[in-house]
Amino acid sequence: MISLPGTPPQPLTLRTPSSEINTPLVSQIRSQRLQLSSNNNSAAYISQLEDYLSSIIECISQEGHPHTQALTYTASIPFSDTIPWTLPTKSNKPLETPWTLRDEISIVCCNISMGYTQRTYELMGKFARDQKPTSVPDDKFWLNTFKLLKKGLEYTEYVKQYATSEQQGTIWEASREYTLFVERTLMVSIQYSFLSKCLWKLKSTEFNILDDEINYSTLARIAISVKADLISLIKDSKYHKLMEYVEYLEVILKLVNGIIGALLSIENYKLDKIGVAIGFLNMAMDNITTKTNTPDDEEAETEEESKLKKKFSSFKKKVSDKSNKIKSSKTKKFKINNNVLSKLPDGIRSDYTNLFQLIELLHYKYHLENNHLKFDAVVTQEDLINYTPLGRGVPIDITPWKPNGSSITPQNTQSGYY
């Protein structure tokens, strides 16, 4: 899941307002804001933010404006002379124009959305830490993950639908552009969850790639769409000089590139195109592994790699048996790329280890078959573009948030997954 560093932002204490800011409406909302506090418990923080948002809308409705007009009505109402959140932009810095009530509503909605992403990230990390190595998340786990992320999208959709395009916000984080940025992180998380589920599913079958329950063609296209969205997020982060975001997203991009290579490799293998399959597998290996040709390097494991290899369970012995059969085939050996692994967030680190296991098995399997049976020419990295399909994400139906709750039942947009 994509949970950007330092998100969701935390509230800062408001300064004493000037006379032009301290209107009855603003005073009432500022008093409600006192209930917010920095909170490491994502579920509690989401609840605080949702209550605060509802109280803002309630105050505005008492002045005769429904929730559908709240963002337009509050666009020119001053709320603070500083930025009252721990945003990437300098907080507590005097503004040329006041922070408006519309800015406050917009950032609260985005913070709630990011809170739901953080919640799913924490749940995935907790599962990976607490469960036995052979445990696999069940369908209920993935459905709950989907519900949480889809609920988060309701809040960005509310801002998108009811804020006019002319209302750009005091700073980038309060703009429509930023809302779209946050929405894309949630959409990436939803699409990525399909890929994560696939890796866990493969692990549960001891990486039986011939399992007909997995549609590799569809999943590969989902992964390619995730890659495109990540590249867009990286570009926007660079433009706004958010280098911590850039570093985080670039590491996830490497993982996604590895997943794309593995999925397209399996798809082509099942089509009896083993030369193409090996080409895509090489692409996957280049993104997540470290290669070496020397036995000494192969034996030199880091402590982290040693720990991860202990999690490979019974599958490791099967791979080892196949490895002994092909030691004379002169295939390159490879190891876990700790430069990638160490930078991955806990919530998706298991995806890396599952992918590494899959690639290791495919590497042995493909080279054994090609060196002794097929003898296909391996497609080069440059020519893989000719075999790469277009990306296509799973459609997600989103309804905007409204006071007093809204439905979070997911649409069954992808048969066999949710």
PDB file of C-alpha atoms in Angstrom, residues 136-366:
ATOM      1  CA  VAL A 136      -1.861 -16.207   3.903  1.00  0.00           C
ATOM      2  CA  PRO A 137      -4.400 -13.328   4.105  1.00  0.00           C
ATOM      3  CA  ASP A 138      -7.893 -14.640   3.382  1.00  0.00           C
ATOM      4  CA  ASP A 139     -10.573 -13.092   1.157  1.00  0.00           C
ATOM      5  CA  LYS A 140     -12.123 -11.307   4.149  1.00  0.00           C
ATOM      6  CA  PHE A 141      -8.819  -9.530   4.787  1.00  0.00           C
ATOM      7  CA  TRP A 142      -8.606  -8.285   1.195  1.00  0.00           C
ATOM      8  CA  LEU A 143     -12.257  -7.245   1.180  1.00  0.00           C
ATOM      9  CA  ASN A 144     -11.742  -5.174   4.338  1.00  0.00           C
ATOM     10  CA  THR A 145      -8.662  -3.588   2.756  1.00  0.00           C
ATOM     11  CA  PHE A 146     -10.667  -2.687  -0.318  1.00  0.00           C
ATOM     12  CA  LYS A 147     -13.486  -1.209   1.786  1.00  0.00           C
ATOM     13  CA  LEU A 148     -11.084   1.001   3.743  1.00  0.00           C
ATOM     14  CA  LEU A 149      -9.376   2.375   0.642  1.00  0.00           C
ATOM     15  CA  LYS A 150     -12.672   2.917  -1.158  1.00  0.00           C
ATOM     16  CA  LYS A 151     -14.012   4.747   1.895  1.00  0.00           C
ATOM     17  CA  GLY A 152     -10.974   7.032   1.739  1.00  0.00           C
ATOM     18  CA  LEU A 153     -11.769   7.875  -1.879  1.00  0.00           C
ATOM     19  CA  GLU A 154     -15.168   9.250  -0.855  1.00  0.00           C
ATOM     20  CA  TYR A 155     -13.492  12.262   0.761  1.00  0.00           C
ATOM     21  CA  THR A 156     -11.291  13.248  -2.175  1.00  0.00           C
ATOM     22  CA  GLU A 157     -14.308  12.748  -4.430  1.00  0.00           C
ATOM     23  CA  TYR A 158     -16.280  15.167  -2.248  1.00  0.00           C
ATOM     24  CA  VAL A 159     -13.670  17.888  -2.775  1.00  0.00           C
ATOM     25  CA  LYS A 160     -13.405  17.152  -6.498  1.00  0.00           C
ATOM     26  CA  GLN A 161     -17.148  17.259  -7.031  1.00  0.00           C
ATOM     27  CA  TYR A 162     -18.096  20.312  -4.994  1.00  0.00           C
ATOM     28  CA  ALA A 163     -15.062  22.620  -5.264  1.00  0.00           C
ATOM     29  CA  THR A 164     -14.979  24.750  -8.407  1.00  0.00           C
ATOM     30  CA  SER A 165     -11.886  24.575 -10.602  1.00  0.00           C
ATOM     31  CA  GLU A 166     -11.184  28.259  -9.913  1.00  0.00           C
ATOM     32  CA  GLN A 167     -10.669  27.562  -6.199  1.00  0.00           C
ATOM     33  CA  GLN A 168      -6.964  26.715  -6.162  1.00  0.00           C
ATOM     34  CA  GLY A 169      -6.329  27.004  -2.420  1.00  0.00           C
ATOM     35  CA  THR A 170      -3.851  29.113  -0.464  1.00  0.00           C
ATOM     36  CA  ILE A 171      -1.037  26.586  -1.021  1.00  0.00           C
ATOM     37  CA  TRP A 172      -0.573  23.461  -3.159  1.00  0.00           C
ATOM     38  CA  GLU A 173      -1.749  21.111  -0.407  1.00  0.00           C
ATOM     39  CA  ALA A 174      -5.079  22.957  -0.289  1.00  0.00           C
ATOM     40  CA  SER A 175      -5.545  22.939  -4.063  1.00  0.00           C
ATOM     41  CA  ARG A 176      -7.611  20.747  -6.342  1.00  0.00           C
ATOM     42  CA  GLU A 177      -4.333  19.508  -7.851  1.00  0.00           C
ATOM     43  CA  TYR A 178      -3.233  18.178  -4.466  1.00  0.00           C
ATOM     44  CA  THR A 179      -6.587  16.476  -3.950  1.00  0.00           C
ATOM     45  CA  LEU A 180      -6.050  14.656  -7.255  1.00  0.00           C
ATOM     46  CA  PHE A 181      -2.538  13.733  -6.107  1.00  0.00           C
ATOM     47  CA  VAL A 182      -3.897  12.174  -2.911  1.00  0.00           C
ATOM     48  CA  GLU A 183      -6.643  10.418  -4.856  1.00  0.00           C
ATOM     49  CA  ARG A 184      -4.058   8.845  -7.174  1.00  0.00           C
ATOM     50  CA  THR A 185      -2.165   7.428  -4.180  1.00  0.00           C
ATOM     51  CA  LEU A 186      -5.360   5.707  -3.012  1.00  0.00           C
ATOM     52  CA  MET A 187      -6.148   4.435  -6.508  1.00  0.00           C
ATOM     53  CA  VAL A 188      -2.598   3.053  -6.767  1.00  0.00           C
ATOM     54  CA  SER A 189      -3.064   1.341  -3.394  1.00  0.00           C
ATOM     55  CA  ILE A 190      -6.314  -0.293  -4.537  1.00  0.00           C
ATOM     56  CA  GLN A 191      -4.816  -1.508  -7.808  1.00  0.00           C
ATOM     57  CA  TYR A 192      -1.651  -2.631  -6.034  1.00  0.00           C
ATOM     58  CA  SER A 193      -3.709  -4.705  -3.576  1.00  0.00           C
ATOM     59  CA  PHE A 194      -4.656  -7.001  -6.486  1.00  0.00           C
ATOM     60  CA  LEU A 195      -0.958  -7.581  -7.151  1.00  0.00           C
ATOM     61  CA  SER A 196      -0.193  -8.205  -3.481  1.00  0.00           C
ATOM     62  CA  LYS A 197      -3.045 -10.692  -3.259  1.00  0.00           C
ATOM     63  CA  CYS A 198      -1.657 -12.517  -6.309  1.00  0.00           C
ATOM     64  CA  LEU A 199       1.779 -12.892  -4.694  1.00  0.00           C
ATOM     65  CA  TRP A 200       0.241 -14.233  -1.489  1.00  0.00           C
ATOM     66  CA  LYS A 201      -1.941 -16.593  -3.526  1.00  0.00           C
ATOM     67  CA  LEU A 202       1.122 -17.944  -5.337  1.00  0.00           C
ATOM     68  CA  LYS A 203       2.883 -18.439  -2.024  1.00  0.00           C
ATOM     69  CA  SER A 204      -0.080 -20.455  -0.730  1.00  0.00           C
ATOM     70  CA  THR A 205       0.245 -22.837  -3.703  1.00  0.00           C
ATOM     71  CA  GLU A 206       4.031 -23.100  -3.305  1.00  0.00           C
ATOM     72  CA  PHE A 207       4.363 -20.920  -6.412  1.00  0.00           C
ATOM     73  CA  ASN A 208       2.424 -23.177  -8.743  1.00  0.00           C
ATOM     74  CA  ILE A 209       2.306 -20.862 -11.770  1.00  0.00           C
ATOM     75  CA  LEU A 210      -0.074 -23.191 -13.614  1.00  0.00           C
ATOM     76  CA  ASP A 211      -2.871 -22.382 -11.143  1.00  0.00           C
ATOM     77  CA  ASP A 212      -5.847 -21.492 -13.364  1.00  0.00           C
ATOM     78  CA  GLU A 213      -7.408 -19.306 -10.639  1.00  0.00           C
ATOM     79  CA  ILE A 214      -4.862 -16.556 -11.381  1.00  0.00           C
ATOM     80  CA  ASN A 215      -5.342 -14.421 -14.485  1.00  0.00           C
ATOM     81  CA  TYR A 216      -1.763 -13.325 -15.201  1.00  0.00           C
ATOM     82  CA  SER A 217      -2.728 -11.358 -18.295  1.00  0.00           C
ATOM     83  CA  THR A 218      -5.169  -9.128 -16.380  1.00  0.00           C
ATOM     84  CA  LEU A 219      -2.836  -8.729 -13.413  1.00  0.00           C
ATOM     85  CA  ALA A 220       0.087  -7.755 -15.655  1.00  0.00           C
ATOM     86  CA  ARG A 221      -2.019  -4.984 -17.182  1.00  0.00           C
ATOM     87  CA  ILE A 222      -3.041  -3.793 -13.717  1.00  0.00           C
ATOM     88  CA  ALA A 223       0.636  -3.696 -12.721  1.00  0.00           C
ATOM     89  CA  ILE A 224       1.512  -1.659 -15.825  1.00  0.00           C
ATOM     90  CA  SER A 225      -1.221   0.867 -14.972  1.00  0.00           C
ATOM     91  CA  VAL A 226       0.182   1.093 -11.416  1.00  0.00           C
ATOM     92  CA  LYS A 227       3.614   1.792 -12.889  1.00  0.00           C
ATOM     93  CA  ALA A 228       2.226   4.653 -14.991  1.00  0.00           C
ATOM     94  CA  ASP A 229       0.519   6.191 -11.943  1.00  0.00           C
ATOM     95  CA  LEU A 230       3.685   5.880  -9.846  1.00  0.00           C
ATOM     96  CA  ILE A 231       5.718   7.641 -12.532  1.00  0.00           C
ATOM     97  CA  SER A 232       3.134  10.451 -12.552  1.00  0.00           C
ATOM     98  CA  LEU A 233       3.264  10.756  -8.749  1.00  0.00           C
ATOM     99  CA  ILE A 234       7.072  10.848  -8.845  1.00  0.00           C
ATOM    100  CA  LYS A 235       6.996  13.586 -11.491  1.00  0.00           C
ATOM    101  CA  ASP A 236       4.614  15.722  -9.409  1.00  0.00           C
ATOM    102  CA  SER A 237       6.660  15.136  -6.250  1.00  0.00           C
ATOM    103  CA  LYS A 238       9.844  16.243  -8.010  1.00  0.00           C
ATOM    104  CA  TYR A 239       8.103  19.366  -9.309  1.00  0.00           C
ATOM    105  CA  HIS A 240       7.119  20.335  -5.765  1.00  0.00           C
ATOM    106  CA  LYS A 241      10.555  19.332  -4.402  1.00  0.00           C
ATOM    107  CA  LEU A 242       9.141  16.628  -2.144  1.00  0.00           C
ATOM    108  CA  MET A 243      12.250  14.469  -2.355  1.00  0.00           C
ATOM    109  CA  GLU A 244      11.238  12.219   0.555  1.00  0.00           C
ATOM    110  CA  TYR A 245       8.171  11.261  -1.474  1.00  0.00           C
ATOM    111  CA  VAL A 246      10.333  10.735  -4.558  1.00  0.00           C
ATOM    112  CA  GLU A 247      12.713   8.342  -2.801  1.00  0.00           C
ATOM    113  CA  TYR A 248       9.818   6.371  -1.308  1.00  0.00           C
ATOM    114  CA  LEU A 249       7.909   6.079  -4.593  1.00  0.00           C
ATOM    115  CA  GLU A 250      10.988   5.155  -6.643  1.00  0.00           C
ATOM    116  CA  VAL A 251      11.651   2.130  -4.428  1.00  0.00           C
ATOM    117  CA  ILE A 252       8.028   0.986  -4.804  1.00  0.00           C
ATOM    118  CA  LEU A 253       8.380   1.513  -8.564  1.00  0.00           C
ATOM    119  CA  LYS A 254      11.264  -0.977  -8.588  1.00  0.00           C
ATOM    120  CA  LEU A 255       9.080  -3.528  -6.813  1.00  0.00           C
ATOM    121  CA  VAL A 256       6.244  -2.950  -9.280  1.00  0.00           C
ATOM    122  CA  ASN A 257       8.655  -3.297 -12.219  1.00  0.00           C
ATOM    123  CA  GLY A 258       9.700  -6.629 -10.733  1.00  0.00           C
ATOM    124  CA  ILE A 259       6.066  -7.720 -10.467  1.00  0.00           C
ATOM    125  CA  ILE A 260       5.393  -6.674 -14.081  1.00  0.00           C
ATOM    126  CA  GLY A 261       8.367  -8.701 -15.276  1.00  0.00           C
ATOM    127  CA  ALA A 262       7.324 -11.780 -13.305  1.00  0.00           C
ATOM    128  CA  LEU A 263       3.684 -11.666 -14.423  1.00  0.00           C
ATOM    129  CA  LEU A 264       4.484 -11.126 -18.106  1.00  0.00           C
ATOM    130  CA  SER A 265       7.116 -13.830 -17.818  1.00  0.00           C
ATOM    131  CA  ILE A 266       4.554 -16.349 -16.576  1.00  0.00           C
ATOM    132  CA  GLU A 267       2.003 -15.244 -19.188  1.00  0.00           C
ATOM    133  CA  ASN A 268       4.491 -15.829 -22.003  1.00  0.00           C
ATOM    134  CA  TYR A 269       5.709 -19.100 -20.502  1.00  0.00           C
ATOM    135  CA  LYS A 270       2.141 -20.415 -20.552  1.00  0.00           C
ATOM    136  CA  LEU A 271       1.988 -19.394 -24.234  1.00  0.00           C
ATOM    137  CA  ASP A 272       5.099 -21.517 -24.853  1.00  0.00           C
ATOM    138  CA  LYS A 273       7.281 -18.448 -25.493  1.00  0.00           C
ATOM    139  CA  ILE A 274      10.087 -19.292 -23.087  1.00  0.00           C
ATOM    140  CA  GLY A 275      12.597 -16.935 -24.734  1.00  0.00           C
ATOM    141  CA  VAL A 276      10.228 -14.017 -24.100  1.00  0.00           C
ATOM    142  CA  ALA A 277       9.492 -15.364 -20.616  1.00  0.00           C
ATOM    143  CA  ILE A 278      13.195 -15.364 -19.717  1.00  0.00           C
ATOM    144  CA  GLY A 279      13.544 -11.832 -21.093  1.00  0.00           C
ATOM    145  CA  PHE A 280      10.804 -10.519 -18.809  1.00  0.00           C
ATOM    146  CA  LEU A 281      12.204 -12.509 -15.896  1.00  0.00           C
ATOM    147  CA  ASN A 282      15.588 -10.856 -16.454  1.00  0.00           C
ATOM    148  CA  MET A 283      13.829  -7.487 -16.290  1.00  0.00           C
ATOM    149  CA  ALA A 284      12.265  -8.479 -12.967  1.00  0.00           C
ATOM    150  CA  MET A 285      15.606  -9.654 -11.612  1.00  0.00           C
ATOM    151  CA  ASP A 286      17.319  -6.417 -12.620  1.00  0.00           C
ATOM    152  CA  ASN A 287      14.865  -4.455 -10.477  1.00  0.00           C
ATOM    153  CA  ILE A 288      14.815  -6.473  -7.253  1.00  0.00           C
ATOM    154  CA  THR A 289      17.895  -8.702  -7.135  1.00  0.00           C
ATOM    155  CA  THR A 290      21.666  -8.479  -7.043  1.00  0.00           C
ATOM    156  CA  LYS A 291      23.446 -10.793  -9.459  1.00  0.00           C
ATOM    157  CA  THR A 292      26.852 -12.392  -9.028  1.00  0.00           C
ATOM    158  CA  ASN A 293      28.900 -14.974 -10.936  1.00  0.00           C
ATOM    159  CA  THR A 294      31.217 -16.079  -8.138  1.00  0.00           C
ATOM    160  CA  PRO A 295      30.538 -18.834  -5.601  1.00  0.00           C
ATOM    161  CA  ASP A 296      32.076 -16.692  -2.869  1.00  0.00           C
ATOM    162  CA  ASP A 297      29.544 -13.943  -3.448  1.00  0.00           C
ATOM    163  CA  GLU A 298      26.745 -16.472  -3.458  1.00  0.00           C
ATOM    164  CA  GLU A 299      27.704 -17.660   0.010  1.00  0.00           C
ATOM    165  CA  ALA A 300      28.122 -14.173   1.458  1.00  0.00           C
ATOM    166  CA  GLU A 301      24.675 -13.571   2.920  1.00  0.00           C
ATOM    167  CA  THR A 302      23.734 -10.525   4.919  1.00  0.00           C
ATOM    168  CA  GLU A 303      21.923 -10.943   8.207  1.00  0.00           C
ATOM    169  CA  GLU A 304      18.719  -9.616   6.648  1.00  0.00           C
ATOM    170  CA  GLU A 305      18.952 -12.028   3.740  1.00  0.00           C
ATOM    171  CA  SER A 306      19.536 -14.917   6.122  1.00  0.00           C
ATOM    172  CA  LYS A 307      16.402 -14.051   8.064  1.00  0.00           C
ATOM    173  CA  LEU A 308      14.338 -13.845   4.912  1.00  0.00           C
ATOM    174  CA  LYS A 309      15.583 -17.151   3.577  1.00  0.00           C
ATOM    175  CA  LYS A 310      14.430 -18.852   6.759  1.00  0.00           C
ATOM    176  CA  LYS A 311      10.896 -17.857   5.766  1.00  0.00           C
ATOM    177  CA  PHE A 312      11.021 -19.751   2.490  1.00  0.00           C
ATOM    178  CA  SER A 313       9.688 -22.902   4.239  1.00  0.00           C
ATOM    179  CA  SER A 314       9.427 -26.202   2.378  1.00  0.00           C
ATOM    180  CA  PHE A 315       9.523 -24.530  -1.031  1.00  0.00           C
ATOM    181  CA  LYS A 316      13.198 -23.707  -0.485  1.00  0.00           C
ATOM    182  CA  LYS A 317      14.169 -27.371  -0.476  1.00  0.00           C
ATOM    183  CA  LYS A 318      12.402 -27.925  -3.781  1.00  0.00           C
ATOM    184  CA  VAL A 319      14.255 -25.008  -5.317  1.00  0.00           C
ATOM    185  CA  SER A 320      17.534 -26.291  -3.895  1.00  0.00           C
ATOM    186  CA  ASP A 321      16.952 -29.704  -5.501  1.00  0.00           C
ATOM    187  CA  LYS A 322      16.403 -28.060  -8.861  1.00  0.00           C
ATOM    188  CA  SER A 323      19.413 -25.817  -8.319  1.00  0.00           C
ATOM    189  CA  ASN A 324      21.682 -28.829  -7.881  1.00  0.00           C
ATOM    190  CA  LYS A 325      20.517 -30.222 -11.206  1.00  0.00           C
ATOM    191  CA  ILE A 326      21.459 -27.111 -13.172  1.00  0.00           C
ATOM    192  CA  LYS A 327      24.702 -25.949 -11.578  1.00  0.00           C
ATOM    193  CA  SER A 328      26.465 -26.805 -14.814  1.00  0.00           C
ATOM    194  CA  SER A 329      24.167 -24.609 -16.912  1.00  0.00           C
ATOM    195  CA  LYS A 330      26.217 -21.421 -16.237  1.00  0.00           C
ATOM    196  CA  THR A 331      23.187 -19.366 -15.219  1.00  0.00           C
ATOM    197  CA  LYS A 332      23.888 -16.305 -13.102  1.00  0.00           C
ATOM    198  CA  LYS A 333      23.294 -16.541  -9.383  1.00  0.00           C
ATOM    199  CA  PHE A 334      21.452 -13.738  -7.635  1.00  0.00           C
ATOM    200  CA  LYS A 335      20.685 -12.491  -4.175  1.00  0.00           C
ATOM    201  CA  ILE A 336      18.202 -10.287  -2.375  1.00  0.00           C
ATOM    202  CA  ASN A 337      18.838  -6.623  -3.166  1.00  0.00           C
ATOM    203  CA  ASN A 338      19.064  -5.168   0.316  1.00  0.00           C
ATOM    204  CA  ASN A 339      19.290  -1.646  -1.114  1.00  0.00           C
ATOM    205  CA  VAL A 340      15.682  -2.095  -2.250  1.00  0.00           C
ATOM    206  CA  LEU A 341      14.465  -4.249   0.640  1.00  0.00           C
ATOM    207  CA  SER A 342      15.753  -1.966   3.383  1.00  0.00           C
ATOM    208  CA  LYS A 343      13.868   1.023   1.929  1.00  0.00           C
ATOM    209  CA  LEU A 344      10.530  -0.729   1.478  1.00  0.00           C
ATOM    210  CA  PRO A 345       7.853   0.026   4.086  1.00  0.00           C
ATOM    211  CA  ASP A 346       6.892  -2.816   6.431  1.00  0.00           C
ATOM    212  CA  GLY A 347       3.417  -3.041   4.922  1.00  0.00           C
ATOM    213  CA  ILE A 348       4.684  -4.349   1.574  1.00  0.00           C
ATOM    214  CA  ARG A 349       8.012  -5.898   2.517  1.00  0.00           C
ATOM    215  CA  SER A 350       6.408  -9.342   2.449  1.00  0.00           C
ATOM    216  CA  ASP A 351       5.498  -8.719  -1.190  1.00  0.00           C
ATOM    217  CA  TYR A 352       9.185  -8.362  -1.964  1.00  0.00           C
ATOM    218  CA  THR A 353      10.084 -11.642  -0.253  1.00  0.00           C
ATOM    219  CA  ASN A 354       7.201 -13.453  -1.973  1.00  0.00           C
ATOM    220  CA  LEU A 355       8.265 -12.004  -5.340  1.00  0.00           C
ATOM    221  CA  PHE A 356      11.894 -12.967  -4.739  1.00  0.00           C
ATOM    222  CA  GLN A 357      10.884 -16.549  -4.038  1.00  0.00           C
ATOM    223  CA  LEU A 358       8.794 -16.624  -7.205  1.00  0.00           C
ATOM    224  CA  ILE A 359      11.604 -15.201  -9.357  1.00  0.00           C
ATOM    225  CA  GLU A 360      14.126 -17.596  -7.879  1.00  0.00           C
ATOM    226  CA  LEU A 361      11.950 -20.577  -8.725  1.00  0.00           C
ATOM    227  CA  LEU A 362      11.142 -19.310 -12.233  1.00  0.00           C
ATOM    228  CA  HIS A 363      14.818 -18.641 -12.891  1.00  0.00           C
ATOM    229  CA  TYR A 364      15.736 -22.249 -12.176  1.00  0.00           C
ATOM    230  CA  LYS A 365      12.689 -23.650 -13.965  1.00  0.00           C
ATOM    231  CA  TYR A 366      13.093 -21.617 -17.174  1.00  0.00           C
TER     232      TYR A 366
END
